[in-house]
């Protein structure tokens, strides 16, 4: 893997030919079987000016408000030209007095990973890190703990559904110093929000899994370095039409959820060479959810980064910038047709070449997804990893320090985050396992959580997020605890909660999903409620769930969930169990 490199790609000049080109579309997208694409449509809608990419004057009619904010002032200047220093010296009153600085705080700072919680925590920010493959160190964890500790009750951290860290309670005046502190421990928050590439996701067991296909860490490290310009900023990919997700698959378990990513690398060999087949276009949004589709492309491992760059350039150049609900990459694929989109990617490859997909897929289709909780042997003799359950991903400063201590004392100072919002401690000598499992922290963060807690995921909810309609984390735990008292379940059931239709909690891939909404109680009064989803699947037979019941008041959820578990997942009511025992 040391031979892998991350070259920066330059797009070819836009074609000036006129006319029509007919291309076949993928029948599994919403595009018709054949798409007629006017050649003028293939002109890039952006151009480079003074080192940054901006929408051309001729394409600015009908663009959305966020695009106008980007045109008014380049967001990356807050980092690359140190605009954050001056902004951080202003009071919130001074900031709100000017539209320019108000937009800095509410929109442009997201390019630095900072999200102002204007509605619920005015003057405070959530800060999202960029943690490729979910690998973090004890030193990094301690630093993040030191940041949130100073904010008291307003400070906490979350493990996200993209195996990433988010810290809360940050105040603007501290940001320049925090950015320096992050760099000092090898972290960055750069380009982790808004119209940027999100955290590259990989196998949380990369390099230690006896069953792994390929170690995903080197690829994701290179992707992250490429996208962020080695954490110095890469404006080539900071003005996308919308957010964009990428993952590299390393195991048969598909822990990375490839089918909900804009770009997913599926391990496959071809003529004796290691490489990846490519999926494109998966996404969730309030108006539409779509599974990724095969691009009919294979790349050798050395072309992982160039292919990513080519796909991003095609999306950056040609993606629409009007209705934000129709700006994700799958909408462009629909418009051009799958072959048309592929042709645009080929144009942007270094040699304008892209091989067709390989039939030598290395992911086993018949594979039961493994549980990583508790103690498991690694591929390295004499070593094990321990999977730790973090209830709905929420941790406090002292708990982060304790996790860091355990990683140092029993392992090699490393922690792995998972997309289920949990943590893995790797590289533990087997002779130390007995002492480790007795540590007091595991009284709260269990190594063997109850079966319904194992697959429980929840987004931030309205405790902090202004988009969320309902509270999620505490409610998810409470509902699950009450349901566990009523039924016995013999197999894991993945239950996901999300506070709004933006579905950060990914309810469509859950066995049972709960999406926040307003409902009416028995007296017709408005109350917090959920739309209930059922039937989402992950793995090689992935399938997005469907709405099972709409607008259920949250107070009525426990009996409904009990009924769903009995009817669809083989659960047994505890009363019946007790009767049978009698």
XYZ file of C-alpha atoms in Angstrom:
582
model
C 0.000 0.000 0.000
C 2.976 2.340 0.379
C 2.973 2.774 -3.396
C -0.421 4.473 -3.337
C -0.370 8.206 -3.915
C -2.930 10.998 -4.125
C -2.318 13.120 -7.234
C -4.399 16.240 -7.659
C -6.425 16.115 -10.843
C -7.123 18.918 -13.291
C -10.293 18.790 -15.398
C -10.015 18.827 -19.179
C -11.158 21.929 -20.984
C -14.913 22.074 -21.506
C -16.065 20.937 -24.930
C -17.292 23.651 -27.258
C -18.973 21.358 -29.780
C -22.661 21.764 -30.315
C -25.271 19.174 -31.116
C -26.946 16.215 -29.437
C -25.552 13.037 -27.965
C -27.758 10.051 -27.157
C -26.793 7.916 -24.188
C -28.351 4.913 -22.494
C -29.669 5.420 -18.971
C -29.688 2.904 -16.159
C -33.176 1.432 -15.828
C -32.845 1.428 -12.029
C -32.606 5.200 -11.871
C -35.587 7.436 -12.511
C -34.237 8.391 -15.940
C -35.990 7.008 -19.054
C -34.440 4.083 -20.887
C -32.654 6.468 -23.259
C -31.718 10.063 -22.550
C -31.136 12.753 -25.145
C -28.518 15.143 -23.815
C -27.926 18.460 -25.534
C -24.199 19.038 -25.973
C -24.541 22.499 -24.427
C -25.736 20.800 -21.215
C -22.272 19.305 -20.866
C -20.582 22.675 -20.511
C -19.144 23.108 -17.028
C -21.292 25.411 -14.904
C -18.346 26.508 -12.761
C -14.970 28.075 -13.474
C -11.788 28.705 -11.520
C -11.168 32.267 -10.387
C -8.187 33.248 -8.251
C -7.794 29.710 -6.973
C -11.452 29.073 -6.114
C -14.302 27.563 -8.130
C -17.390 29.708 -8.719
C -20.606 29.409 -10.705
C -20.311 31.105 -14.098
C -22.361 34.258 -14.632
C -24.437 32.609 -17.378
C -25.601 29.816 -15.010
C -26.618 31.959 -12.029
C -30.282 32.391 -12.868
C -32.477 30.328 -10.534
C -29.695 29.208 -8.214
C -30.625 28.511 -4.591
C -29.870 30.867 -1.661
C -26.897 28.804 -0.476
C -25.266 29.189 -3.894
C -25.724 32.952 -3.635
C -24.019 32.919 -0.243
C -21.027 31.142 -1.811
C -20.848 33.677 -4.644
C -21.108 36.632 -2.281
C -18.048 35.422 -0.341
C -15.887 32.327 -0.793
C -16.332 30.193 2.379
C -12.845 28.677 2.240
C -11.290 32.116 2.733
C -12.326 31.817 6.365
C -9.703 29.083 6.627
C -7.253 29.432 3.757
C -6.922 33.214 4.160
C -7.441 33.118 7.950
C -10.718 35.040 7.943
C -11.726 33.112 11.055
C -9.278 35.165 13.149
C -11.138 38.440 12.592
C -14.595 36.821 12.731
C -13.836 35.176 16.066
C -13.131 38.577 17.647
C -16.663 39.837 16.987
C -19.567 39.524 19.414
C -22.732 37.760 18.268
C -24.501 41.132 18.320
C -21.897 42.575 15.933
C -22.103 39.487 13.737
C -25.890 39.576 13.477
C -25.845 43.276 12.556
C -24.413 42.463 9.113
C -25.814 39.974 6.621
C -22.296 39.117 5.462
C -21.010 38.100 8.879
C -24.332 36.509 9.849
C -24.029 34.300 6.760
C -20.429 33.583 7.769
C -21.605 32.199 11.094
C -24.739 30.393 9.918
C -23.498 29.058 6.571
C -19.861 29.584 5.589
C -18.362 28.298 8.833
C -19.749 24.880 7.909
C -16.809 24.642 5.484
C -14.668 24.604 8.629
C -16.913 21.982 10.242
C -18.685 24.496 12.503
C -22.469 24.459 12.795
C -24.111 27.314 14.682
C -26.933 26.104 16.928
C -28.851 29.387 16.624
C -32.217 27.922 17.581
C -31.293 25.898 20.674
C -27.788 27.083 21.688
C -27.412 30.618 20.390
C -23.754 31.540 20.128
C -22.569 27.930 20.402
C -21.431 25.518 17.724
C -21.242 21.852 16.969
C -17.862 21.020 15.453
C -17.593 18.033 13.120
C -14.209 16.389 12.659
C -12.812 14.624 9.597
C -11.792 11.183 10.821
C -11.028 8.857 7.883
C -12.071 5.259 8.505
C -13.134 6.123 12.065
C -9.616 5.644 13.438
C -8.675 7.938 16.316
C -5.974 7.982 18.979
C -5.980 8.353 22.733
C -4.157 11.691 22.341
C -6.831 12.987 19.960
C -9.610 11.757 22.215
C -8.088 13.482 25.245
C -7.742 16.721 23.318
C -11.401 16.657 22.262
C -12.374 15.906 25.871
C -10.374 18.923 27.050
C -12.267 21.145 24.599
C -15.760 20.096 25.653
C -14.928 20.004 29.374
C -14.494 23.761 29.519
C -18.083 24.226 28.300
C -19.657 22.449 31.269
C -23.200 21.228 30.688
C -23.136 22.611 27.141
C -20.173 20.433 26.181
C -20.421 16.832 25.035
C -19.393 14.654 22.113
C -21.149 12.254 19.772
C -20.024 9.302 17.699
C -21.780 9.807 14.363
C -23.338 7.494 11.793
C -20.266 8.117 9.602
C -17.846 6.801 12.281
C -16.798 10.347 13.110
C -16.524 12.666 16.128
C -18.742 15.687 16.700
C -18.113 17.961 19.690
C -20.657 20.415 21.106
C -20.746 23.647 23.028
C -17.938 25.406 21.116
C -17.909 29.229 21.225
C -16.621 31.266 18.301
C -13.885 33.067 20.205
C -12.180 29.735 20.915
C -12.218 28.462 17.331
C -8.784 29.660 16.131
C -7.121 28.045 19.133
C -9.163 24.835 18.704
C -8.147 24.605 15.039
C -4.497 24.861 16.065
C -5.052 22.241 18.754
C -6.664 19.870 16.275
C -3.740 20.243 13.881
C -1.358 19.577 16.773
C -2.863 16.124 17.351
C -3.294 15.282 13.668
C -6.990 16.146 13.342
C -8.949 18.509 11.118
C -12.528 19.678 10.863
C -11.992 21.127 7.386
C -14.503 20.566 4.577
C -16.782 18.425 6.733
C -20.040 20.359 6.267
C -22.332 21.852 3.614
C -21.355 21.314 -0.026
C -18.301 19.211 0.708
C -17.212 15.578 0.872
C -18.105 13.916 4.149
C -15.935 11.630 6.245
C -14.584 8.669 4.188
C -16.032 5.534 5.794
C -14.308 2.162 5.974
C -14.252 -1.144 7.823
C -13.970 -0.451 11.589
C -12.020 -3.715 11.857
C -9.575 -2.783 9.093
C -6.211 -4.457 9.522
C -7.272 -6.599 12.474
C -10.183 -8.623 11.061
C -9.401 -12.310 10.379
C -12.083 -12.258 7.667
C -11.272 -8.933 6.013
C -10.995 -8.655 2.241
C -8.819 -5.566 2.128
C -7.499 -3.037 4.647
C -9.522 0.118 3.938
C -7.427 2.521 6.048
C -4.763 3.451 3.457
C -7.378 4.218 0.812
C -9.498 6.370 3.120
C -6.459 8.201 4.443
C -5.437 9.057 0.887
C -8.971 10.096 -0.038
C -9.169 12.392 2.968
C -5.738 13.901 2.273
C -6.665 14.435 -1.365
C -10.032 16.016 -0.658
C -8.723 18.375 2.036
C -5.326 19.147 0.495
C -3.554 17.466 3.406
C -5.759 19.475 5.798
C -4.626 22.759 4.238
C -7.742 23.149 2.086
C -8.507 21.958 -1.438
C -10.874 24.430 -3.147
C -11.132 22.137 -6.174
C -13.791 20.212 -4.238
C -15.304 22.765 -1.868
C -17.973 24.122 -4.204
C -20.036 21.040 -4.965
C -23.768 21.363 -5.698
C -24.538 19.509 -2.456
C -22.940 17.240 0.147
C -21.284 14.027 -1.032
C -20.444 10.721 0.699
C -17.768 8.133 -0.047
C -16.806 4.754 1.427
C -14.393 1.903 0.779
C -15.617 -1.620 1.527
C -13.256 -3.948 3.356
C -15.351 -6.862 4.620
C -18.207 -9.144 3.670
C -20.263 -7.562 6.455
C -20.592 -4.250 4.575
C -20.267 -2.359 7.850
C -19.736 0.723 5.681
C -23.262 0.723 4.128
C -22.124 1.200 0.514
C -25.604 1.503 -0.942
C -26.278 4.856 0.733
C -23.077 6.547 -0.469
C -22.559 8.763 -3.508
C -19.450 6.724 -4.306
C -18.657 3.260 -2.977
C -15.656 1.091 -3.775
C -16.501 -2.636 -3.776
C -13.423 -4.919 -3.669
C -12.984 -6.967 -6.844
C -10.057 -8.482 -8.699
C -9.539 -8.341 -12.445
C -6.977 -10.375 -14.361
C -5.072 -11.001 -11.159
C -5.020 -7.339 -10.084
C -6.574 -6.010 -6.895
C -9.100 -3.223 -7.338
C -12.676 -2.120 -6.889
C -15.979 -2.125 -8.718
C -17.801 1.172 -8.364
C -21.267 2.118 -7.109
C -22.597 5.665 -7.474
C -25.529 7.839 -6.470
C -26.800 6.538 -3.114
C -28.299 9.190 -0.859
C -31.001 10.176 1.622
C -32.909 13.447 1.606
C -36.217 14.829 2.795
C -37.841 14.348 -0.625
C -36.117 11.293 -2.041
C -33.938 8.354 -1.032
C -32.061 6.252 -3.583
C -29.726 3.278 -3.446
C -26.371 3.488 -5.199
C -26.204 1.831 -8.613
C -23.306 0.102 -10.423
C -21.347 2.452 -12.693
C -20.116 -0.552 -14.695
C -16.583 0.446 -13.826
C -13.556 -1.166 -12.195
C -10.416 0.612 -11.032
C -7.109 -0.855 -9.867
C -6.153 0.168 -6.356
C -3.787 2.891 -7.583
C -6.720 4.624 -9.302
C -8.972 4.897 -6.235
C -8.048 8.554 -5.755
C -8.068 9.573 -9.448
C -11.500 7.982 -9.892
C -12.804 9.856 -6.868
C -11.449 13.085 -8.314
C -13.030 12.419 -11.702
C -16.452 11.686 -10.210
C -16.257 14.794 -8.024
C -15.243 16.983 -10.967
C -18.118 15.672 -13.080
C -20.527 16.403 -10.270
C -18.985 19.808 -9.492
C -18.988 20.864 -13.153
C -22.406 19.593 -14.221
C -24.567 19.209 -11.111
C -27.641 21.412 -10.806
C -27.701 24.257 -8.296
C -31.380 25.180 -8.139
C -33.794 23.331 -5.858
C -31.641 21.969 -3.016
C -33.842 18.879 -2.870
C -32.747 18.005 -6.404
C -29.029 18.745 -6.238
C -27.577 15.449 -4.999
C -25.481 13.499 -7.494
C -28.158 10.912 -8.330
C -30.261 13.668 -9.886
C -27.409 14.369 -12.296
C -27.089 10.657 -13.055
C -30.810 10.576 -13.806
C -30.503 13.547 -16.131
C -27.497 12.303 -18.109
C -28.303 8.608 -17.904
C -25.849 6.206 -16.326
C -23.739 5.817 -19.480
C -23.781 9.555 -20.043
C -22.573 10.185 -16.503
C -19.931 7.488 -16.904
C -18.700 9.162 -20.086
C -18.244 12.428 -18.186
C -16.240 10.612 -15.521
C -14.052 9.020 -18.194
C -13.307 12.468 -19.666
C -11.921 13.529 -16.312
C -9.749 10.476 -15.647
C -6.007 11.171 -16.079
C -5.791 9.031 -19.236
C -9.463 9.353 -20.218
C -9.836 5.602 -19.633
C -12.063 3.580 -17.314
C -12.351 -0.190 -17.412
C -15.706 -1.936 -17.322
C -16.767 -3.681 -14.101
C -15.146 -6.954 -13.129
C -17.211 -10.101 -12.519
C -14.659 -11.102 -9.860
C -16.497 -9.492 -6.934
C -14.817 -10.438 -3.644
C -17.779 -9.704 -1.350
C -19.623 -12.889 -0.416
C -23.331 -12.436 -1.057
C -24.351 -15.131 1.429
C -22.871 -13.783 4.625
C -24.356 -13.282 8.071
C -23.326 -9.913 9.420
C -21.110 -10.333 12.472
C -21.547 -8.715 15.863
C -18.460 -6.810 17.056
C -19.525 -6.283 20.700
C -17.465 -7.899 23.420
C -14.168 -9.739 22.981
C -13.055 -11.075 19.566
C -9.738 -12.501 18.321
C -7.769 -10.451 15.813
C -5.859 -11.796 12.830
C -2.694 -11.049 14.833
C -1.887 -13.972 17.112
C -2.289 -13.234 20.806
C -4.313 -10.066 20.270
C -8.031 -9.306 20.542
C -10.334 -6.351 20.058
C -13.197 -5.315 22.309
C -16.426 -3.797 21.005
C -17.951 -1.227 23.367
C -21.596 -0.148 23.240
C -22.027 3.633 23.503
C -25.771 4.245 24.015
C -26.888 6.374 21.018
C -23.300 7.606 20.637
C -23.261 10.252 23.381
C -20.127 10.656 25.544
C -18.966 13.183 28.125
C -15.448 14.507 28.688
C -14.608 12.219 31.607
C -15.810 9.198 29.655
C -13.631 10.155 26.691
C -10.623 10.434 28.989
C -11.400 7.010 30.413
C -11.712 5.472 26.930
C -8.345 7.006 26.077
C -6.824 5.557 29.257
C -8.124 2.085 28.445
C -6.765 2.318 24.905
C -3.327 3.240 26.288
C -3.232 0.838 29.220
C -4.589 -2.241 27.471
C -4.076 -1.576 23.754
C -1.876 0.570 21.537
C -3.551 3.926 22.139
C -6.049 3.507 19.316
C -9.849 3.620 19.173
C -12.140 2.779 16.246
C -15.539 4.433 15.738
C -18.392 2.624 13.970
C -21.365 3.797 11.921
C -23.633 2.386 14.630
C -22.194 5.038 16.982
C -20.079 2.610 18.991
C -16.353 2.225 19.755
C -13.852 -0.597 19.304
C -10.610 -0.897 21.294
C -8.117 -2.933 19.219
C -4.748 -4.609 19.824
C -5.297 -5.922 23.346
C -2.945 -8.632 24.604
C -5.044 -11.670 25.456
C -3.339 -11.840 28.837
C -4.877 -8.423 29.696
C -8.451 -9.201 28.674
C -9.604 -10.448 32.065
C -8.533 -7.200 33.724
C -9.945 -5.015 30.943
C -13.477 -6.398 31.021
C -13.685 -5.655 34.766
C -13.054 -1.926 34.259
C -15.809 0.250 35.844
C -16.494 2.137 32.584
C -18.132 -0.977 31.185
C -20.871 -0.760 33.792
C -22.237 2.077 31.652
C -20.729 1.279 28.256
C -21.529 -2.409 28.089
C -19.510 -5.017 26.220
C -22.641 -7.163 25.910
C -25.620 -4.800 25.589
C -29.224 -6.051 25.566
C -30.183 -7.340 22.160
C -32.441 -4.413 21.255
C -29.814 -1.892 22.346
C -27.198 -3.387 20.028
C -28.673 -1.899 16.879
C -30.056 1.316 18.362
C -29.030 4.498 16.517
C -30.236 8.057 17.063
C -29.414 11.409 15.509
C -28.850 14.555 17.579
C -32.537 15.448 17.860
C -33.954 18.786 18.940
C -31.824 18.976 22.067
C -29.243 20.683 19.859
C -30.310 20.535 16.199
C -32.583 23.280 14.898
C -33.796 21.062 12.048
C -35.070 18.298 14.330
C -38.775 18.163 15.108
C -38.506 15.813 18.085
C -36.089 14.798 20.830
C -34.411 11.536 19.800
C -31.541 10.253 21.934
C -33.165 10.087 25.379
C -36.469 8.998 23.857
C -34.842 6.214 21.831
C -33.286 4.813 25.005
C -36.494 5.131 27.020
C -38.732 3.493 24.394
C -36.256 0.658 23.887
C -35.937 0.038 27.624
C -39.720 -0.144 28.000
C -40.101 -2.433 24.996
C -37.446 -4.771 26.410
C -39.557 -5.164 29.541
C -42.496 -6.388 27.469
C -40.987 -8.793 24.941
C -38.136 -11.222 24.484
C -36.339 -10.974 21.137
C -34.094 -13.792 19.948
C -32.242 -11.914 17.209
C -30.922 -8.364 16.768
C -33.349 -5.777 15.448
C -31.840 -2.535 14.207
C -33.902 0.470 15.313
C -32.925 3.941 14.071
C -34.278 7.323 15.144
C -34.040 10.566 13.203
C -35.460 13.915 14.280
C -36.597 15.126 10.870
C -36.949 14.106 7.195
C -33.264 14.891 6.547
C -32.784 11.395 8.055
C -29.310 11.773 9.567
C -30.308 8.728 11.625
C -30.723 6.717 8.394
C -34.113 5.277 9.260
C -34.584 3.833 5.773
C -31.842 1.229 6.312
C -33.155 0.126 9.714
C -35.328 -2.884 10.474
C -37.583 -0.369 12.246
C -37.115 3.365 11.713
C -38.641 6.364 13.470
C -38.679 9.728 11.674
C -39.701 12.765 13.706
C -42.866 14.646 12.785
C -45.762 16.407 14.458
C -48.773 14.220 15.242
C -52.091 14.619 17.053
C -53.084 12.859 20.227
C -56.487 11.426 21.122
C -57.692 14.971 21.852
C -56.494 16.247 18.452
C -53.771 18.303 20.111
C -50.405 18.564 18.319
C -47.677 16.451 19.942
C -44.270 15.082 19.011
C -44.636 11.996 16.853
C -42.910 9.783 14.300
C -43.469 8.193 10.945
C -42.590 4.530 11.415
C -40.550 2.757 8.712
C -40.234 -0.993 8.355
C -38.123 -3.427 6.362
C -34.839 -1.694 5.668
C -31.981 -4.105 5.021
C -28.214 -3.737 4.888
C -25.656 -6.043 3.322
C -25.583 -7.555 -0.149
C -29.397 -7.768 -0.264
C -29.799 -4.129 0.809
C -33.257 -2.608 0.568
C -34.681 0.686 1.772
C -37.558 0.433 4.214
C -41.075 1.696 3.583
C -43.448 3.758 5.692
C -45.406 1.425 7.958
C -47.500 3.966 9.845
C -47.526 7.744 9.758
C -47.784 10.361 12.501
C -47.739 8.106 15.572
C -47.617 10.126 18.831
C -44.382 9.288 20.631
C -46.302 8.446 23.802
C -48.079 5.645 21.906
C -44.951 4.047 20.477
C -44.180 1.305 22.999
C -47.229 -0.910 22.300
C -46.823 -0.337 18.547
C -43.166 -1.392 18.610
C -44.045 -4.424 20.735
C -46.654 -5.433 18.164
C -44.198 -4.956 15.270
C -41.581 -7.079 17.021
C -44.081 -9.865 17.685
C -45.628 -9.790 14.205
C -42.478 -9.320 12.114
C -39.441 -10.329 14.175
C -40.565 -13.355 16.171
C -40.601 -11.649 19.562
C -42.430 -13.335 22.437
C -44.428 -11.280 24.980
C -42.931 -11.730 28.428
C -46.363 -12.471 29.923
C -46.661 -15.497 27.644
C -43.136 -16.592 28.599
C -44.063 -16.430 32.279
C -47.252 -18.408 31.668
C -45.292 -21.094 29.819
C -42.760 -21.273 32.662
C -45.584 -21.738 35.186
